[in-house]
XYZ file of C-alpha atoms in Angstrom:
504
model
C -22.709 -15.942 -0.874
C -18.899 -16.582 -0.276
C -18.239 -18.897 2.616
C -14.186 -17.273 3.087
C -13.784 -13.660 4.357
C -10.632 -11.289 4.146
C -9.631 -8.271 5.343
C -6.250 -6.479 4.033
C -4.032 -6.379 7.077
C -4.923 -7.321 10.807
C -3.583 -9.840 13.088
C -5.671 -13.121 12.943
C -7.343 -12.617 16.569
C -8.464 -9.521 15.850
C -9.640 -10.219 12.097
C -11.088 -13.101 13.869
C -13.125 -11.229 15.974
C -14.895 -9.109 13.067
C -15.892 -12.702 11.832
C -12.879 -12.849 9.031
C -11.696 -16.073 8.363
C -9.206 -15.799 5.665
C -6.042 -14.054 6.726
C -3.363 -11.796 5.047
C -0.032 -13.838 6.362
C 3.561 -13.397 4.982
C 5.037 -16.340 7.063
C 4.991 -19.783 7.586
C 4.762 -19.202 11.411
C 1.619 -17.320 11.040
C -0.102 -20.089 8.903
C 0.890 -22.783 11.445
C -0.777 -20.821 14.555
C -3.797 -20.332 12.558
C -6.646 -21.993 14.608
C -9.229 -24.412 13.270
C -11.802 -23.091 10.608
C -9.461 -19.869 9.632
C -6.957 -20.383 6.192
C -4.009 -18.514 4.840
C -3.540 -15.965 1.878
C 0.044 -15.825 1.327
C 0.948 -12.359 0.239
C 3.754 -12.442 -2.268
C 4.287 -9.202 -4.349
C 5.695 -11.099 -7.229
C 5.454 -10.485 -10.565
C 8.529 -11.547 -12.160
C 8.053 -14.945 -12.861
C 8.884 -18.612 -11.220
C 12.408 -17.295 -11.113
C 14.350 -18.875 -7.999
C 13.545 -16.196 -5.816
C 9.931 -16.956 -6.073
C 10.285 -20.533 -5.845
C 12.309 -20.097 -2.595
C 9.551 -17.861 -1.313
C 6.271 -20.413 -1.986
C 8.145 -23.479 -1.318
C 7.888 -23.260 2.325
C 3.881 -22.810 2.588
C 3.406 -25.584 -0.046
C 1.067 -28.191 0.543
C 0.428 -26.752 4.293
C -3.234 -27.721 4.718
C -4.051 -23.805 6.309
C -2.794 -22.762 3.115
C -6.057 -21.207 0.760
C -3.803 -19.572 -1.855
C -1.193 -16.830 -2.783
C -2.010 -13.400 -3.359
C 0.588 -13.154 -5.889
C 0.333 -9.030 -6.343
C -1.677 -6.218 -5.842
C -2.726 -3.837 -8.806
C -0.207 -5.572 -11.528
C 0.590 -2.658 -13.722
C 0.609 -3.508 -17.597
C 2.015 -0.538 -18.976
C 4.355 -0.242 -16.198
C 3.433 3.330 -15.698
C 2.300 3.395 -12.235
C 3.455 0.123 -10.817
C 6.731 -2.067 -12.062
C 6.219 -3.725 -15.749
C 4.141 -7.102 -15.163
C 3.135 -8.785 -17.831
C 0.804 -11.543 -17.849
C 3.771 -14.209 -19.213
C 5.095 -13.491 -15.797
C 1.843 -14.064 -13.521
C 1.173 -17.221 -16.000
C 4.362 -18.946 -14.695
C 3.763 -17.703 -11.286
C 0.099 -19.516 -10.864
C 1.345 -22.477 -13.045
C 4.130 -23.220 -10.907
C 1.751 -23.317 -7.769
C -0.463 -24.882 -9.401
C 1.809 -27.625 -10.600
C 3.445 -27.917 -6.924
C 1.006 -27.219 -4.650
C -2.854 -29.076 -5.718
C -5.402 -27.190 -4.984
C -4.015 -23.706 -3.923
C -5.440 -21.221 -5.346
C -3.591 -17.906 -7.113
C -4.950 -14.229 -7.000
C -4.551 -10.867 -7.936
C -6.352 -7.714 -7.440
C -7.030 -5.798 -10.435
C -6.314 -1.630 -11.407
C -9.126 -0.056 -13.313
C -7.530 1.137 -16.370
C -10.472 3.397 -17.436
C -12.144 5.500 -15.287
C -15.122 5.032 -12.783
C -17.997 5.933 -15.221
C -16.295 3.877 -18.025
C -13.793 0.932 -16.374
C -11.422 -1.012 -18.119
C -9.706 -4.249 -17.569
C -9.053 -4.531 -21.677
C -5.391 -6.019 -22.624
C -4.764 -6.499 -19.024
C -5.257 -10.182 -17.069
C -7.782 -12.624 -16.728
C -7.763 -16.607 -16.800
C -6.915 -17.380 -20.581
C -3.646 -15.189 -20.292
C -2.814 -15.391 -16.673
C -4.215 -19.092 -15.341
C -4.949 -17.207 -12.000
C -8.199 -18.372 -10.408
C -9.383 -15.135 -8.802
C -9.100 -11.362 -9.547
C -10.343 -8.470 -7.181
C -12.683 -5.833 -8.301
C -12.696 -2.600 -5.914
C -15.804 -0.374 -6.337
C -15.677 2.269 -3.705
C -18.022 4.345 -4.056
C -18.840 5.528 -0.818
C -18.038 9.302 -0.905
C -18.328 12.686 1.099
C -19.883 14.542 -1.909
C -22.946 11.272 -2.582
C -24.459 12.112 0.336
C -27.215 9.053 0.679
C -26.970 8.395 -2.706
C -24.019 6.417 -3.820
C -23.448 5.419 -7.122
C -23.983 1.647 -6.420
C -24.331 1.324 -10.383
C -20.416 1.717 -10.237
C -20.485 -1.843 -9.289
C -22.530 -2.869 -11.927
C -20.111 -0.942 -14.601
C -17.266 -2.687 -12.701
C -18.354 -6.293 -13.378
C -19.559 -5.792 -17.072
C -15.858 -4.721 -17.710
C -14.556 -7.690 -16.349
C -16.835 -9.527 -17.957
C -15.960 -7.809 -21.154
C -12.039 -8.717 -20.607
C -12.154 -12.329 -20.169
C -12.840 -12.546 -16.438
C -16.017 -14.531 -16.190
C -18.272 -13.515 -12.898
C -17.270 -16.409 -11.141
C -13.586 -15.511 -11.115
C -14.337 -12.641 -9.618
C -14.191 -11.482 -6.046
C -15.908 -8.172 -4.836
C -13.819 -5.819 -3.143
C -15.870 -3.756 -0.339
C -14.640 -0.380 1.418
C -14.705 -0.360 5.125
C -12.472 3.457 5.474
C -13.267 6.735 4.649
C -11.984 10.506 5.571
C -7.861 10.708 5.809
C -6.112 11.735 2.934
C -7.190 9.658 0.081
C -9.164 11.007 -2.683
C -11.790 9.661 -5.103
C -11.307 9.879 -8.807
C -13.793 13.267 -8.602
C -11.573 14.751 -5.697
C -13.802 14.152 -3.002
C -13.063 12.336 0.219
C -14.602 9.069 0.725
C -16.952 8.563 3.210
C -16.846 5.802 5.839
C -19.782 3.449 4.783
C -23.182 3.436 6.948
C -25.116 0.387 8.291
C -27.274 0.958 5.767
C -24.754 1.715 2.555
C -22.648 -1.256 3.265
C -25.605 -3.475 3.226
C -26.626 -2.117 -0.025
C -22.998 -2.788 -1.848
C -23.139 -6.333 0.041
C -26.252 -6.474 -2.012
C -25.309 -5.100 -4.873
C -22.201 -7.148 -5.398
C -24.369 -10.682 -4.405
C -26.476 -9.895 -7.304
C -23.670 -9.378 -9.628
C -21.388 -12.005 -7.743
C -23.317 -14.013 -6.476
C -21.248 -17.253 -5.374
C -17.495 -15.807 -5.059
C -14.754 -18.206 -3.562
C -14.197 -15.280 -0.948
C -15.156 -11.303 -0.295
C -11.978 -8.580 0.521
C -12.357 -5.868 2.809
C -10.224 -3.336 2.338
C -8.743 -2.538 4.822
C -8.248 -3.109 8.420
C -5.791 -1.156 9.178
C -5.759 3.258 8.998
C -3.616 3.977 6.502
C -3.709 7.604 4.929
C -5.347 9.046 8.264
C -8.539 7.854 7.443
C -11.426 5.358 9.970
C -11.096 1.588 9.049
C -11.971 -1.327 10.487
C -9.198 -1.296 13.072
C -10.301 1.678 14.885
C -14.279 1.555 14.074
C -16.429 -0.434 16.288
C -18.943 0.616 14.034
C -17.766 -0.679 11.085
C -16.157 -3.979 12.974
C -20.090 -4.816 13.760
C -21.246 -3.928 10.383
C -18.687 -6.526 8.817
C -19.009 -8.940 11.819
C -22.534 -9.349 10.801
C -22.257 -10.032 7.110
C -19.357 -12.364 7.671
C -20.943 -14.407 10.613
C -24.099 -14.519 8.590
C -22.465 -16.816 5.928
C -19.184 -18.146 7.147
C -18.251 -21.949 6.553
C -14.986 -23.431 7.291
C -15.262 -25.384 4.278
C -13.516 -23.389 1.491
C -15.360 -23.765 -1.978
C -14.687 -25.750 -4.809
C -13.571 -24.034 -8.284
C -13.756 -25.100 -11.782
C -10.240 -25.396 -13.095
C -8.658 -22.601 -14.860
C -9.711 -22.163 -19.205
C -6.200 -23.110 -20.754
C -3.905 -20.046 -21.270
C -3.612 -18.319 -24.566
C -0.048 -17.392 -25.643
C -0.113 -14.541 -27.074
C 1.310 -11.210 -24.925
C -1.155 -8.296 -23.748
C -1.529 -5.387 -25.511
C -1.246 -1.538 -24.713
C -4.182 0.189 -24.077
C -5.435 1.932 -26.944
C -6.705 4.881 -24.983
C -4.502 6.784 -22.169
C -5.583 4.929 -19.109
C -6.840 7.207 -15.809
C -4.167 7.681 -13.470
C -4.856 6.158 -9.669
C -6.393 8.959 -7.863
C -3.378 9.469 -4.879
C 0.177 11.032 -5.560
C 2.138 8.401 -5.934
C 0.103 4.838 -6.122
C -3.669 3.884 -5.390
C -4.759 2.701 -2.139
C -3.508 -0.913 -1.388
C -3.546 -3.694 1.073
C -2.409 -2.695 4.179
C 0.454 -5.440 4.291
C 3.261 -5.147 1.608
C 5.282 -7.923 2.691
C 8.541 -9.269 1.222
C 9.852 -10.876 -2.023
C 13.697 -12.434 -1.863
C 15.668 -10.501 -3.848
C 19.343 -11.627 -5.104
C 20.665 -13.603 -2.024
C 18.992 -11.593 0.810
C 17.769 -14.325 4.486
C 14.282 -15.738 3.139
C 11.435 -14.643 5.041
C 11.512 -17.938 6.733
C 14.996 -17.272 7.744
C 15.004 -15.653 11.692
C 18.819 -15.140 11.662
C 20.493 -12.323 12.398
C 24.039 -12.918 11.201
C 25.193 -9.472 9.364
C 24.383 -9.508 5.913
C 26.265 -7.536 2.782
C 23.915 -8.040 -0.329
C 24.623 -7.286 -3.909
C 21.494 -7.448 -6.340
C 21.009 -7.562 -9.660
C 20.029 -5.930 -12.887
C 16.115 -7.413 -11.491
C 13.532 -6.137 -9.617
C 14.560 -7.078 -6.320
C 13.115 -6.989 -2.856
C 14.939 -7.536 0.406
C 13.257 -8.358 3.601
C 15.338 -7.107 6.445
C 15.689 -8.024 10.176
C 18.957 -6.985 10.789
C 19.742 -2.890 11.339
C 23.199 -3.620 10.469
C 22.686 -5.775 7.113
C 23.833 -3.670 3.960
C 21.808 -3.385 0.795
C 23.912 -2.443 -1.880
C 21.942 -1.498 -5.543
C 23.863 -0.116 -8.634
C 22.108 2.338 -10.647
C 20.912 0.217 -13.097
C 19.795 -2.532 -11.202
C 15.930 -2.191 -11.707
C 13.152 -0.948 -9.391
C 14.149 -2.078 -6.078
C 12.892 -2.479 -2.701
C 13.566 -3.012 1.069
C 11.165 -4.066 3.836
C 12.259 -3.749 7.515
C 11.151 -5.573 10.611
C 13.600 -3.000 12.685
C 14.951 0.365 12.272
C 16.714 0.536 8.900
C 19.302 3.261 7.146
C 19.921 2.629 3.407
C 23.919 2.555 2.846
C 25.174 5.492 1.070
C 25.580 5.205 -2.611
C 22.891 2.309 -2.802
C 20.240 2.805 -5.682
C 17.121 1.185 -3.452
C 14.102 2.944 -4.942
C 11.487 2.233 -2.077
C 12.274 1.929 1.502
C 9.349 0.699 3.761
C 8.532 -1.189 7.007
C 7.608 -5.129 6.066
C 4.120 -4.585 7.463
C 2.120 -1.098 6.877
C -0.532 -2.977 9.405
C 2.026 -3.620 12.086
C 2.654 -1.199 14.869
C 5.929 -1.625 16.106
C 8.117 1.172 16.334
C 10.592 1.336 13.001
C 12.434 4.493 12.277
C 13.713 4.001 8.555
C 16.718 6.627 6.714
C 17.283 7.286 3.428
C 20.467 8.074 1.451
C 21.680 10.637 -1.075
C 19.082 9.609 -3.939
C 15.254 9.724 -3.879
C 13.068 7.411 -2.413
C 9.723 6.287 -1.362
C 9.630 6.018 2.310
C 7.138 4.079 3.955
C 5.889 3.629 7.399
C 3.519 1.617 8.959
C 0.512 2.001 11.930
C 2.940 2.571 14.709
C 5.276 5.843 15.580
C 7.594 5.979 12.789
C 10.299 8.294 12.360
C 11.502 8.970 8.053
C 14.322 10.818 7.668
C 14.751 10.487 3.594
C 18.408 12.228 4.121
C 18.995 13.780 0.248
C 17.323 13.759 -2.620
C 13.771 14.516 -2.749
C 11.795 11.974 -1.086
C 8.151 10.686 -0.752
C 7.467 10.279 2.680
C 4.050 8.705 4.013
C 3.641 7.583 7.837
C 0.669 5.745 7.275
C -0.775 5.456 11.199
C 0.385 6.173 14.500
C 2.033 9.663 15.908
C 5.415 9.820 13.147
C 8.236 12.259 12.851
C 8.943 13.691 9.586
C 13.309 14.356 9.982
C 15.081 17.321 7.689
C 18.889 17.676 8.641
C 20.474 17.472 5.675
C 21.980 20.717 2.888
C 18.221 22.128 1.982
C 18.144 22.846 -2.092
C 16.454 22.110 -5.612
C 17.134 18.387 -5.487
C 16.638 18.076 -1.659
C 12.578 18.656 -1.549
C 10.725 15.711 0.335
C 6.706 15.430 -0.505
C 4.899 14.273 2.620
C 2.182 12.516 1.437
C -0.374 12.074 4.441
C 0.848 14.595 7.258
C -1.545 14.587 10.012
C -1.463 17.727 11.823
C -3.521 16.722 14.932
C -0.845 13.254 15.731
C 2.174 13.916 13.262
C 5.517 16.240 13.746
C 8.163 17.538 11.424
C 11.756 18.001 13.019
C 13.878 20.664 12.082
C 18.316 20.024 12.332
C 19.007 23.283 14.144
C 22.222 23.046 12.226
C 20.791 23.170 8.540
C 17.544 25.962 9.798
C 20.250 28.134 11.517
C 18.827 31.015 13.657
C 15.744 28.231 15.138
C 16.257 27.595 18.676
C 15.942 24.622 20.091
C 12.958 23.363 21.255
C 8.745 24.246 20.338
C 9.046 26.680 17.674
C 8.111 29.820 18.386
C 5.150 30.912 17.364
C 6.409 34.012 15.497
C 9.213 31.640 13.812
C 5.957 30.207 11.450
C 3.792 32.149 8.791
C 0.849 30.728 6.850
C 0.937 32.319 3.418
C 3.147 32.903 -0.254
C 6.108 34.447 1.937
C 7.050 36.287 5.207
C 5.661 39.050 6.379
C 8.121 40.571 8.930
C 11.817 39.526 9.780
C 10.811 36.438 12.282
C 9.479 34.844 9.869
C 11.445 31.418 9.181
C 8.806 28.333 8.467
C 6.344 29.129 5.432
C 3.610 27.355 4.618
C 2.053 27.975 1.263
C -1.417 26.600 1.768
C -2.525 27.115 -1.363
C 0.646 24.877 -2.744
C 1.455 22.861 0.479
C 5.178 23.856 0.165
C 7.273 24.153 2.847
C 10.004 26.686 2.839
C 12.331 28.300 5.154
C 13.406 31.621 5.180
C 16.624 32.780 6.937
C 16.114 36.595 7.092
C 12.257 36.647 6.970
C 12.054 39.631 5.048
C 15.533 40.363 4.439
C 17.179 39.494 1.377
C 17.878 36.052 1.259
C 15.082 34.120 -0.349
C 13.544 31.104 1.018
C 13.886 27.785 0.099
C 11.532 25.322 -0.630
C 12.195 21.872 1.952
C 9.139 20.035 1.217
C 5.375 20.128 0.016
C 2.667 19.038 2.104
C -0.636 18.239 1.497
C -2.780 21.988 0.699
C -5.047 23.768 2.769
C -3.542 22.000 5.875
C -4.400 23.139 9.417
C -0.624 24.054 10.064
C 0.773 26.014 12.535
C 3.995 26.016 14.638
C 2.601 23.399 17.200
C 3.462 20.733 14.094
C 7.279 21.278 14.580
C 10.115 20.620 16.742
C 13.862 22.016 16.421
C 16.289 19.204 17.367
């Protein structure tokens, strides 16, 4: 039974209090304050190799005593079809350079399923002989609305063989268990997943312990809400059910490993089949902290100044971690899949090719408003009350937690449509620019302003939902001559109505 607990996301008093004693940390600061009996798992989100960048970021935590290991990415992406091209080469000289630096740290990564739940696949992907990484996360969740009291626990079992199958012997592996359900995710079938029972999480505790039965430490996933859905965070429920199993076998002695099988040199290959695409729009559910990498010549993460920065990256994959509104990330077009994490209220300079905007911490709940420029991007918020304004382009927008404002004020058209990816109708607004929805006054919308259905029905009709589609149009004349125009798609079938928007 593993002696180290983790839970994506959380601060460390309240993981603490569910019994977790291995905590998701991005800075130095945090590992020092940990107290006795609790260690570190740095998050990285590297996977381009012991470049300088990376070095910069791990050299601070090394040989710091609360220091476990780095998690050095979540769901590396092979093919480089849902996630950035990683390739193992990269990971190799990622663990290898901890390992060579820092003694006895230990490197992770959790693992995508590149076949589907009834037939998994980790083939030409990662394990010890290409990567030298100690652990690798398996996620089985199989807790879902349409199982009923019947889960398909044998999910697990298919899970492991896989793994097995690839080159990731059982003892390398660490069991991922679900502790969310409802929101807006979706299982592989399209059903919701259900938030697990007493009864059900006991049985994939179980389950996993007969497959796994010695791991160096057990995930939960996740702690914070993320898509709208219960987690740990805001379950007392679930908090006990987790409390229980991690009290009932917690040590503050972490375990000892067998060193990693020497690396073969020789490059994964493709998949042979077409992999199964993650199940949600735009990438499978992941840890609820995303914090940041050093891109080009960005502050470090250890860095707390807040001089004015102008920063130029490069043809790489970069990621900046910002802490300063008034710092200036500047991207050319061909510089590479880039991103930028915020600790404050953040607007992209115009002309900047930054493909992902986010706050630093999706946990977190601090306020962070975050604007986009004239290209696309992915927008991302975190459990407090955001407010996204992705400017132009078309956008995806997700809010993640808390009560968040969805902004539209710029020239609506064809290459100006925003996807909100997890509206909540019950907590979540969007705001409407009086001057781009001319004819809207200010204020509520009026109820006669909004219409459900394919298009208006009579000449107040400006706001139109297509619930079969989840777009989101507006319509100047209502059923005058003008057509509408689509402004963004929403989630279908959507409880929608004109209570959901304000006119600024």
């Amino acid at each position: 039974m593993a002696t180290l607990h983790y839970a994506a996301g959380g601060s460390t008093a309240d993981v603490a209090a569910a019994g977790f004693n291995l905590v998701d940390v991005q800075y130095v600061s945090q590992v020092d304050a940990l107290p006795d009996g609790m260690k570190a798992l740095v998050y990285l989100n590297a996977h381009d190799g012991a470049t300088s960048s990376f070095i910069d970021q791990v050299t601070p935590f090394l040989n710091n005593p609360k220091v476990f290991g780095f998690y050095l990415c979540d769901e590396p992406d092979p093919t480089g079809r849902w996630h950035p091209l990683t390739t193992a080469a990269n990971l190799k000289a990622e663990s290898d350079w901890i390992h060579s630096n820092f003694p006895g740290a230990k490197t992770f990564i959790s693992m995508m399923n590149m076949g589907s739940n009834a037939d998994p696949s980790f083939a030409n992907t990662y394990n010890p002989a290409n990567t030298g990484i100690d652990y690798y996360g398996m996620g089985a969740y199989v807790i879902h609305s349409d199982t009923g009291s019947t889960p398909d626990y044998s999910m697990i079992d298919r899970l492991v063989a896989a793994a097995v199958a690839a080159g990731i012997p059982a003892d390398r592996i660490v069991p991922e268990f679900q502790a969310f359900g409802g929101g807006n995710w979706a299982s592989e079938s399209g059903s919701a997943f259900a938030v697990p029972t007493a009864e059900q999480a006991k049985a994939v505790f179980d389950h996993w312990a007969n497959l796994v039965p010695s791991p160096a430490f057990d995930y939960t996933y996740a702690w914070g809400s993320q898509n709208g859905d219960t987690a740990l965070e805001n379950s007392p429920e679930l908090q006990a059910i987790f409390r229980e199993h991690n009290t009932s076998s917690t040590s503050s002695t972490p375990p000892t490993t067998t060193e990693p099988t020497p690396p073969a040199t020789s490059e994964p290959t493709p998949p042979i089949s077409e992999p199964t695409p993650p199940t949600s729009e735009a990438t499978p559910p992941t840890s609820g902290a995303t914090p940041p990498t050093p891109g080009a010549t960005p502050p470090t993460s250890t860095d707390p100044s807040h001089v004015d920065h102008i920063i130029h990256g490069g043809k790489g994959n970069d990621t900046y971690h910002v802490n300063n509104a008034h710092d200036k990330i500047m991207e050319g077009s061909t510089g590479g899949f880039d991103k930028v994490l915020a600790s404050v209220s953040y607007a992209l300079s115009a002309g900047s090719h930054v493909e992902q905007l986010s706050t630093s911490s999706k946990g977190g709940k601090a306020a962070i408003d975050l604007t986009g420029n004239e290209f696309g991007q992915t927008m991302i918020g975190n459990n407090g009350d955001n407010k996204l304004n992705g400017g132009g382009g078309s956008d995806l927008l997700k809010g993640y937690g808390g009560h968040d404002a969805f902004v539209f004020n710029t020239a609506l058209g064809p290459n100006n449509i925003d996807r909100i990816a997890d509206f909540n109708v019950s907590r979540d607004k969007i705001y409407l620019d009086h001057a781009v929805f001319a004819g809207l006054q200010g204020g509520a919308l009026a109820a006669s302003s909004f219409h459900a259905g394919q298009s208006a029905h009579d000449a107040n009709d400006h706001i139109i939902y297509n619930s079969t589609t989840g777009s989101l149009s507006f319509d100047s004349d209502g059923i005058g001559g003008h057509p509408q125009t689509q402004f963004a798609s929403l989630t279908p079938h959507l409880h929608l109505g004109e209570n959901s928007f304000l006119v600024v």
